[in-house]
Amino acid sequence: MPGSGVIIAVESLSKTYASGVRSLESVSLEIRRGEILALLGPNGAGKTTLINIVCGIVKPTSGSVRVDGHDVVRDYRAARKLIGLVPQELSTDAFESVWSTVRFSRGLFGKPDDSAHLERVLRDLSLWEKKDAKIMTLSGGMKRRVLIAKALAHEPRILFLDEPTAGVDVNLRRDMWAMVRKLRESGVTIILTTHYIEEAQEMADRIGIINKAKLLFLEDKTQLMRKLGKKELAMQLQKPLAAVPEALANRKLTLGDGGNSLIYTYDSNVADTGIAGLLDEVERAGIVFTDLRSRESSLEDIFIDLVKERS
Amino acid sequence: MNLYAIRAIYRFEMARTFRTVTQSIVAPVLTTSLYFVVFGSAIGGRVGGIEGVSYGAFIIPGLVMLSMLSESISNGSFGIYLPKWSGTIYELLSAPVAPIEVIIGYVGAAASKSLMLGVLMLATARFFVPYEIHHPFWMLGFLVLTAITASTFGFIIGIWADSFQKLQIIPVLVVTPLTFLGGSFYSISMLPPIWQKITLANPVVYLVNGFRWSFYGVSDFAVGTSFAVILTILALCFALIWRIFVTGYKLKA
């Protein structure tokens, strides 16, 4: 696997905690070198457990994980050297300075002191001015940046971001997105979990959806949206309807906006969407519309549909 | 061997000591100095000597050992408990470090702090009570070995504890009574025969006696026995820590 297109290979990975909670059930996936992979899923779906097993924080019940060809259990040193982790919780050494905690992280991962690299990381994250400040004096957003700086201190080739923008303001979120893109340009593989579907839609090359310990889907983002995405055509009616007229019963129509709009859902990938015929039928049925609007389903719609469907 | 990781842990822990110098160094030295003043200078002058050594001088090795044990356990346990409590343990668990490197880093720093304290206490005692060191190399050996052993024991407590209260249970309810009843202030030959036998089950007795022997050449046991007991405790602690890391007890889910 070293040098190949796959940097992380997860095979039949399962985890059942001592409490009996099954957090992962035979999950297999391959993460490509240099990509941004977003893992979506509701709380407790198993995203963090998956990350924690790859990073060595949680022991797998069965299955295997290889990072650049190194088994994360047997050859943990080589595997972990490649990985940086930004955890979900804001766990910091509250009484330490930003500089000392970042320097500690670099040493812990087996790298010699390199003040120039640490300065670069802190400057990129707008933390340089705060390098001597105690972490406890920083805002939540700044603490989040410190965690990212710690994860980047040893120049990892793979970066796990476990809900990196949870609870941060819009500006900081945009800054982080820019930073993630910059890292990807430098060849770093990025795996992020997020609750913000907008974030996955904006950033990811591929999207994985995890629910109830299972990987439901792992697809290229554009393919996923093309395959599962739907389009809607909404007709704004002159007079509200109480129900979809009998004459249009064979169409996929619903009423919206309290009967003031008629919504047609169709597959945009097929040659004949049926829109032309529908408009004729609507006219014949004596329905007058004042406006027409079309909307493509977002990743959020797809996510909600998928999770509902497989629950 | 990930030497950079060992250095990082050691440096991080030592920095914490110097940042909290009053609590880490000044307070224990002051407390022990008060013992020297009260028991050594004030009361010691009115108490007869033991085994040819003045009472003030007799209790110095025991007092230093008492403080060293307490501080080593405290340092060793706090060092690993703090990242567990704050959640930063994730970084240690996800780093490319072997258990032995983690132990060397944390226990090494805890033992270094205790050694610094031990030397400071001995230097301070000199102001109040005159004493001699007959076997300086043995004295240093006991000092180093005790610091390492007690810090390793503290490290185990730090992993076991899941609250600040638990962190204190063993040091307060077990170690402190054992050290006070471990011959710090008396020779066990002064006890009734039955208590002399019971005392033999207290490992601290061997530490104190071995240490005292290195000062004055007097001990209730052969120095080899004391040394062997410390080494056995250290070996047991290492075996336990090894088991902890293999099973992930209280560290990994």
Short mmCIF file of C-alpha atoms in Angstrom, two decimals, chain A:
data_model
loop_
_atom_site.label_atom_id
_atom_site.label_comp_id
_atom_site.label_asym_id
_atom_site.label_seq_id
_atom_site.Cartn_x
_atom_site.Cartn_y
_atom_site.Cartn_z
CA MET A 1 0.00 0.00 0.00
CA PRO A 2 2.85 2.56 0.54
CA GLY A 3 2.99 4.73 -2.53
CA SER A 4 -0.35 3.37 -3.76
CA GLY A 5 -3.55 5.36 -4.14
CA VAL A 6 -4.96 4.04 -0.89
CA ILE A 7 -3.56 5.51 2.32
CA ILE A 8 -5.98 3.99 4.85
CA ALA A 9 -7.59 0.58 4.43
CA VAL A 10 -10.26 -0.43 6.93
CA GLU A 11 -11.40 -4.01 6.72
CA SER A 12 -14.40 -5.58 8.46
CA LEU A 13 -13.92 -3.34 11.47
CA SER A 14 -16.23 -3.95 14.41
CA LYS A 15 -16.32 -2.51 17.88
CA THR A 16 -18.49 -3.50 20.79
CA TYR A 17 -17.80 -1.66 24.03
CA ALA A 18 -17.72 -3.38 27.42
CA SER A 19 -21.16 -1.89 28.09
CA GLY A 20 -22.48 -3.97 25.19
CA VAL A 21 -22.98 -0.98 22.91
CA ARG A 22 -22.09 -1.91 19.35
CA SER A 23 -20.48 1.11 17.77
CA LEU A 24 -19.15 -0.32 14.52
CA GLU A 25 -20.37 -3.32 12.60
CA SER A 26 -18.12 -4.80 9.96
CA VAL A 27 -17.13 -1.48 8.41
CA SER A 28 -14.83 -1.60 5.39
CA LEU A 29 -13.57 1.39 3.46
CA GLU A 30 -10.55 2.71 1.65
CA ILE A 31 -9.38 6.28 1.94
CA ARG A 32 -7.45 7.66 -0.99
CA ARG A 33 -4.18 9.48 -0.69
CA GLY A 34 -4.64 13.25 -0.79
CA GLU A 35 -8.42 13.32 -0.70
CA ILE A 36 -10.82 15.04 1.66
CA LEU A 37 -13.28 12.49 2.96
CA ALA A 38 -16.26 13.66 4.99
CA LEU A 39 -17.98 11.24 7.33
CA LEU A 40 -21.55 12.16 8.08
CA GLY A 41 -23.88 10.57 10.55
CA PRO A 42 -26.11 11.32 13.51
CA ASN A 43 -24.74 11.41 17.06
CA GLY A 44 -23.63 7.98 18.24
CA ALA A 45 -23.47 6.61 14.69
CA GLY A 46 -19.88 5.38 15.14
CA LYS A 47 -17.86 8.10 13.39
CA THR A 48 -15.68 8.97 16.37
CA THR A 49 -15.17 5.31 17.25
CA LEU A 50 -13.88 4.69 13.74
CA ILE A 51 -11.44 7.59 14.02
CA ASN A 52 -10.35 6.55 17.50
CA ILE A 53 -9.57 3.03 16.36
CA VAL A 54 -7.47 4.27 13.45
CA CYS A 55 -5.59 6.60 15.81
CA GLY A 56 -5.03 3.95 18.50
CA ILE A 57 -7.26 5.41 21.20
CA VAL A 58 -9.84 2.63 21.09
CA LYS A 59 -9.15 -1.08 20.62
CA PRO A 60 -11.05 -2.81 17.81
CA THR A 61 -13.12 -5.87 18.65
CA SER A 62 -12.35 -7.38 15.25
CA GLY A 63 -11.15 -6.37 11.83
CA SER A 64 -8.07 -4.48 10.80
CA VAL A 65 -6.83 -1.03 9.82
CA ARG A 66 -3.74 -0.35 7.77
CA VAL A 67 -2.27 3.12 7.44
CA ASP A 68 0.06 3.44 4.46
CA GLY A 69 0.56 -0.32 4.71
CA HIS A 70 1.20 -0.36 8.47
CA ASP A 71 -1.18 -2.27 10.73
CA VAL A 72 -2.37 0.14 13.45
CA VAL A 73 -2.01 -2.49 16.18
CA ARG A 74 1.10 -4.46 15.21
CA ASP A 75 3.04 -1.63 13.58
CA TYR A 76 1.54 1.23 15.56
CA ARG A 77 4.64 3.42 15.62
CA ALA A 78 4.92 3.73 11.85
CA ALA A 79 1.16 4.14 11.47
CA ARG A 80 0.69 6.79 14.17
CA LYS A 81 3.65 8.90 13.02
CA LEU A 82 1.67 9.68 9.88
CA ILE A 83 -1.49 10.77 11.67
CA GLY A 84 -2.59 14.00 13.30
CA LEU A 85 -5.83 14.13 15.25
CA VAL A 86 -8.02 17.05 16.19
CA PRO A 87 -10.50 15.64 18.70
CA GLN A 88 -14.10 16.61 19.07
CA GLU A 89 -13.79 17.76 22.68
CA LEU A 90 -11.86 20.93 23.54
CA SER A 91 -9.34 19.00 25.64
CA THR A 92 -6.37 21.23 26.33
CA ASP A 93 -3.60 21.68 28.86
CA ALA A 94 -5.31 24.68 30.40
CA PHE A 95 -2.32 25.87 32.42
CA GLU A 96 0.26 25.56 29.65
CA SER A 97 1.25 28.17 27.10
CA VAL A 98 0.34 27.68 23.46
CA TRP A 99 4.01 27.34 22.53
CA SER A 100 4.87 24.69 25.13
CA THR A 101 1.85 22.53 24.34
CA VAL A 102 2.57 22.61 20.60
CA ARG A 103 6.26 21.84 21.18
CA PHE A 104 5.20 18.95 23.43
CA SER A 105 3.03 17.49 20.66
CA ARG A 106 5.87 17.59 18.15
CA GLY A 107 8.25 15.81 20.51
CA LEU A 108 5.64 13.22 21.48
CA PHE A 109 5.33 12.19 17.85
CA GLY A 110 9.07 11.64 17.60
CA LYS A 111 10.16 14.81 15.87
CA PRO A 112 13.10 17.02 16.93
CA ASP A 113 12.46 20.64 17.91
CA ASP A 114 11.76 22.85 14.91
CA SER A 115 10.84 26.36 15.98
CA ALA A 116 10.52 27.56 12.39
CA HIS A 117 7.87 24.93 11.59
CA LEU A 118 5.94 25.61 14.78
CA GLU A 119 6.03 29.34 14.09
CA ARG A 120 4.66 28.71 10.59
CA VAL A 121 1.82 26.57 11.96
CA LEU A 122 0.93 29.14 14.62
CA ARG A 123 1.03 32.00 12.12
CA ASP A 124 -1.17 30.08 9.66
CA LEU A 125 -3.71 29.60 12.42
CA SER A 126 -3.46 33.23 13.61
CA LEU A 127 -2.08 32.03 16.93
CA TRP A 128 1.42 33.50 16.80
CA GLU A 129 0.47 36.56 18.84
CA LYS A 130 -0.89 34.22 21.51
CA LYS A 131 2.08 31.86 21.64
CA ASP A 132 3.00 32.80 25.22
CA ALA A 133 -0.60 32.98 26.48
CA LYS A 134 -1.92 30.28 28.77
CA ILE A 135 -4.50 28.19 26.96
CA MET A 136 -7.07 28.79 29.71
CA THR A 137 -7.14 32.48 28.75
CA LEU A 138 -8.11 31.78 25.13
CA SER A 139 -11.59 31.79 23.61
CA GLY A 140 -13.25 28.56 22.49
CA GLY A 141 -12.39 29.27 18.86
CA MET A 142 -8.76 29.90 19.74
CA LYS A 143 -8.61 26.68 21.73
CA ARG A 144 -9.91 24.84 18.70
CA ARG A 145 -7.07 26.38 16.67
CA VAL A 146 -4.58 25.25 19.33
CA LEU A 147 -5.82 21.68 18.92
CA ILE A 148 -5.30 21.96 15.18
CA ALA A 149 -1.82 23.40 15.73
CA LYS A 150 -0.99 20.47 18.02
CA ALA A 151 -2.18 18.01 15.40
CA LEU A 152 -0.06 19.70 12.72
CA ALA A 153 3.04 20.12 14.88
CA HIS A 154 4.61 16.87 13.69
CA GLU A 155 3.82 17.42 10.00
CA PRO A 156 1.34 14.52 9.59
CA ARG A 157 0.42 13.11 6.20
CA ILE A 158 -3.09 12.28 7.38
CA LEU A 159 -5.26 14.62 9.40
CA PHE A 160 -8.40 13.58 11.25
CA LEU A 161 -10.72 16.43 12.10
CA ASP A 162 -13.49 15.24 14.40
CA GLU A 163 -16.16 17.91 14.12
CA PRO A 164 -13.59 20.69 13.85
CA THR A 165 -16.04 23.53 13.40
CA ALA A 166 -18.55 22.54 16.08
CA GLY A 167 -19.35 25.65 18.08
CA VAL A 168 -17.13 28.04 16.15
CA ASP A 169 -18.30 31.21 14.48
CA VAL A 170 -18.81 31.59 10.74
CA ASN A 171 -15.57 33.50 10.13
CA LEU A 172 -13.46 30.95 11.91
CA ARG A 173 -15.25 28.18 10.06
CA ARG A 174 -14.37 29.80 6.74
CA ASP A 175 -10.74 30.20 7.91
CA MET A 176 -10.62 26.53 8.78
CA TRP A 177 -12.00 25.50 5.45
CA ALA A 178 -9.30 27.58 3.76
CA MET A 179 -6.66 25.94 5.94
CA VAL A 180 -7.97 22.45 5.14
CA ARG A 181 -7.84 23.20 1.42
CA LYS A 182 -4.28 24.47 1.78
CA LEU A 183 -3.28 21.30 3.60
CA ARG A 184 -4.84 19.16 0.92
CA GLU A 185 -2.90 21.07 -1.72
CA SER A 186 0.27 20.13 0.15
CA GLY A 187 -0.69 16.46 -0.13
CA VAL A 188 -2.25 15.85 3.28
CA THR A 189 -5.15 13.41 3.34
CA ILE A 190 -8.02 14.80 5.39
CA ILE A 191 -10.82 12.91 7.05
CA LEU A 192 -13.43 15.03 8.72
CA THR A 193 -16.59 14.26 10.57
CA THR A 194 -19.17 16.95 10.73
CA HIS A 195 -22.75 17.74 11.55
CA TYR A 196 -22.70 20.60 9.08
CA ILE A 197 -23.72 19.06 5.81
CA GLU A 198 -22.92 22.36 4.15
CA GLU A 199 -19.34 21.78 5.28
CA ALA A 200 -19.15 18.35 3.65
CA GLN A 201 -20.79 19.66 0.51
CA GLU A 202 -18.33 22.55 0.36
CA MET A 203 -15.13 20.66 1.19
CA ALA A 204 -15.24 16.95 0.54
CA ASP A 205 -14.17 14.95 -2.48
CA ARG A 206 -16.00 11.90 -1.19
CA ILE A 207 -18.68 11.45 1.41
CA GLY A 208 -19.33 8.52 3.70
CA ILE A 209 -22.55 8.19 5.64
CA ILE A 210 -22.49 6.20 8.86
CA ASN A 211 -25.59 5.31 10.81
CA LYS A 212 -26.20 2.80 13.57
CA ALA A 213 -22.64 1.41 13.42
CA LYS A 214 -22.79 0.74 9.68
CA LEU A 215 -21.30 2.50 6.70
CA LEU A 216 -24.33 3.13 4.52
CA PHE A 217 -22.65 4.85 1.67
CA LEU A 218 -19.26 5.98 0.46
CA GLU A 219 -19.33 7.85 -2.80
CA ASP A 220 -17.75 10.59 -4.76
CA LYS A 221 -19.64 13.74 -3.74
CA THR A 222 -20.83 14.71 -7.20
CA GLN A 223 -21.80 11.14 -8.07
CA LEU A 224 -23.65 10.77 -4.78
CA MET A 225 -25.63 13.91 -5.44
CA ARG A 226 -26.30 12.91 -9.02
CA LYS A 227 -27.33 9.39 -8.07
CA LEU A 228 -29.47 10.19 -5.08
CA GLY A 229 -30.30 13.81 -5.71
CA LYS A 230 -33.75 14.77 -6.90
CA LYS A 231 -35.13 17.89 -8.46
CA GLU A 232 -38.33 19.63 -7.58
CA LEU A 233 -40.49 21.86 -9.71
CA ALA A 234 -42.81 24.08 -7.67
CA MET A 235 -45.79 25.78 -9.33
CA GLN A 236 -47.11 28.79 -7.45
CA LEU A 237 -50.92 28.56 -7.82
CA GLN A 238 -53.32 31.42 -8.44
CA LYS A 239 -55.93 29.74 -6.26
CA PRO A 240 -55.09 27.29 -3.48
CA LEU A 241 -56.03 23.61 -3.84
CA ALA A 242 -57.42 21.36 -1.12
CA ALA A 243 -56.00 18.21 -2.76
CA VAL A 244 -54.12 17.09 -5.85
CA PRO A 245 -56.74 16.86 -8.63
CA GLU A 246 -57.84 13.38 -9.74
CA ALA A 247 -56.65 14.07 -13.31
CA LEU A 248 -53.07 14.44 -12.04
CA ALA A 249 -53.12 11.45 -9.68
CA ASN A 250 -50.68 9.45 -11.82
CA ARG A 251 -47.97 12.14 -11.36
CA LYS A 252 -45.60 12.47 -8.41
CA LEU A 253 -47.24 15.59 -7.10
CA THR A 254 -47.65 17.00 -3.63
CA LEU A 255 -49.16 20.15 -2.30
CA GLY A 256 -47.01 22.65 -0.46
CA ASP A 257 -47.31 26.02 1.20
CA GLY A 258 -50.82 25.29 2.53
CA GLY A 259 -52.11 24.25 -0.90
CA ASN A 260 -50.70 27.33 -2.62
CA SER A 261 -48.10 25.40 -4.56
CA LEU A 262 -48.03 22.18 -6.50
CA ILE A 263 -44.70 20.35 -6.27
CA TYR A 264 -43.43 17.89 -8.85
CA THR A 265 -40.46 15.68 -7.89
CA TYR A 266 -38.47 14.17 -10.74
CA ASP A 267 -35.18 12.52 -11.59
CA SER A 268 -33.00 14.99 -13.47
CA ASN A 269 -30.74 12.25 -14.84
CA VAL A 270 -33.34 10.69 -17.15
CA ALA A 271 -33.88 11.91 -20.71
CA ASP A 272 -37.61 12.56 -20.32
CA THR A 273 -38.34 14.37 -17.06
CA GLY A 274 -42.02 14.55 -17.93
CA ILE A 275 -42.20 18.29 -17.29
CA ALA A 276 -43.64 19.22 -20.70
CA GLY A 277 -46.46 16.66 -20.44
CA LEU A 278 -47.16 17.68 -16.86
CA LEU A 279 -47.58 21.34 -17.80
CA ASP A 280 -50.09 20.36 -20.52
CA GLU A 281 -52.05 18.21 -18.06
CA VAL A 282 -52.06 21.01 -15.49
CA GLU A 283 -53.46 23.41 -18.08
CA ARG A 284 -56.13 20.88 -19.15
CA ALA A 285 -57.12 20.42 -15.52
CA GLY A 286 -57.83 24.16 -15.39
CA ILE A 287 -55.12 24.95 -12.87
CA VAL A 288 -53.54 28.35 -13.28
CA PHE A 289 -50.06 28.99 -11.88
CA THR A 290 -48.39 32.37 -11.55
CA ASP A 291 -44.77 31.29 -11.07
CA LEU A 292 -42.46 28.31 -11.63
CA ARG A 293 -39.41 27.44 -9.51
CA SER A 294 -37.03 24.50 -9.63
CA ARG A 295 -34.78 23.31 -6.79
CA GLU A 296 -32.12 20.60 -6.59
CA SER A 297 -32.04 18.50 -3.42
CA SER A 298 -29.13 19.34 -1.15
CA LEU A 299 -26.77 16.91 0.50
CA GLU A 300 -28.83 17.46 3.63
CA ASP A 301 -31.95 16.13 1.90
CA ILE A 302 -30.01 13.14 0.63
CA PHE A 303 -28.56 12.50 4.07
CA ILE A 304 -31.92 12.69 5.79
CA ASP A 305 -33.52 10.42 3.18
CA LEU A 306 -30.75 7.86 3.46
CA VAL A 307 -30.73 7.76 7.23
CA LYS A 308 -34.53 7.49 7.34
CA GLU A 309 -34.61 4.82 4.66
CA ARG A 310 -32.01 2.60 6.34
CA SER A 311 -33.27 3.07 9.91
#
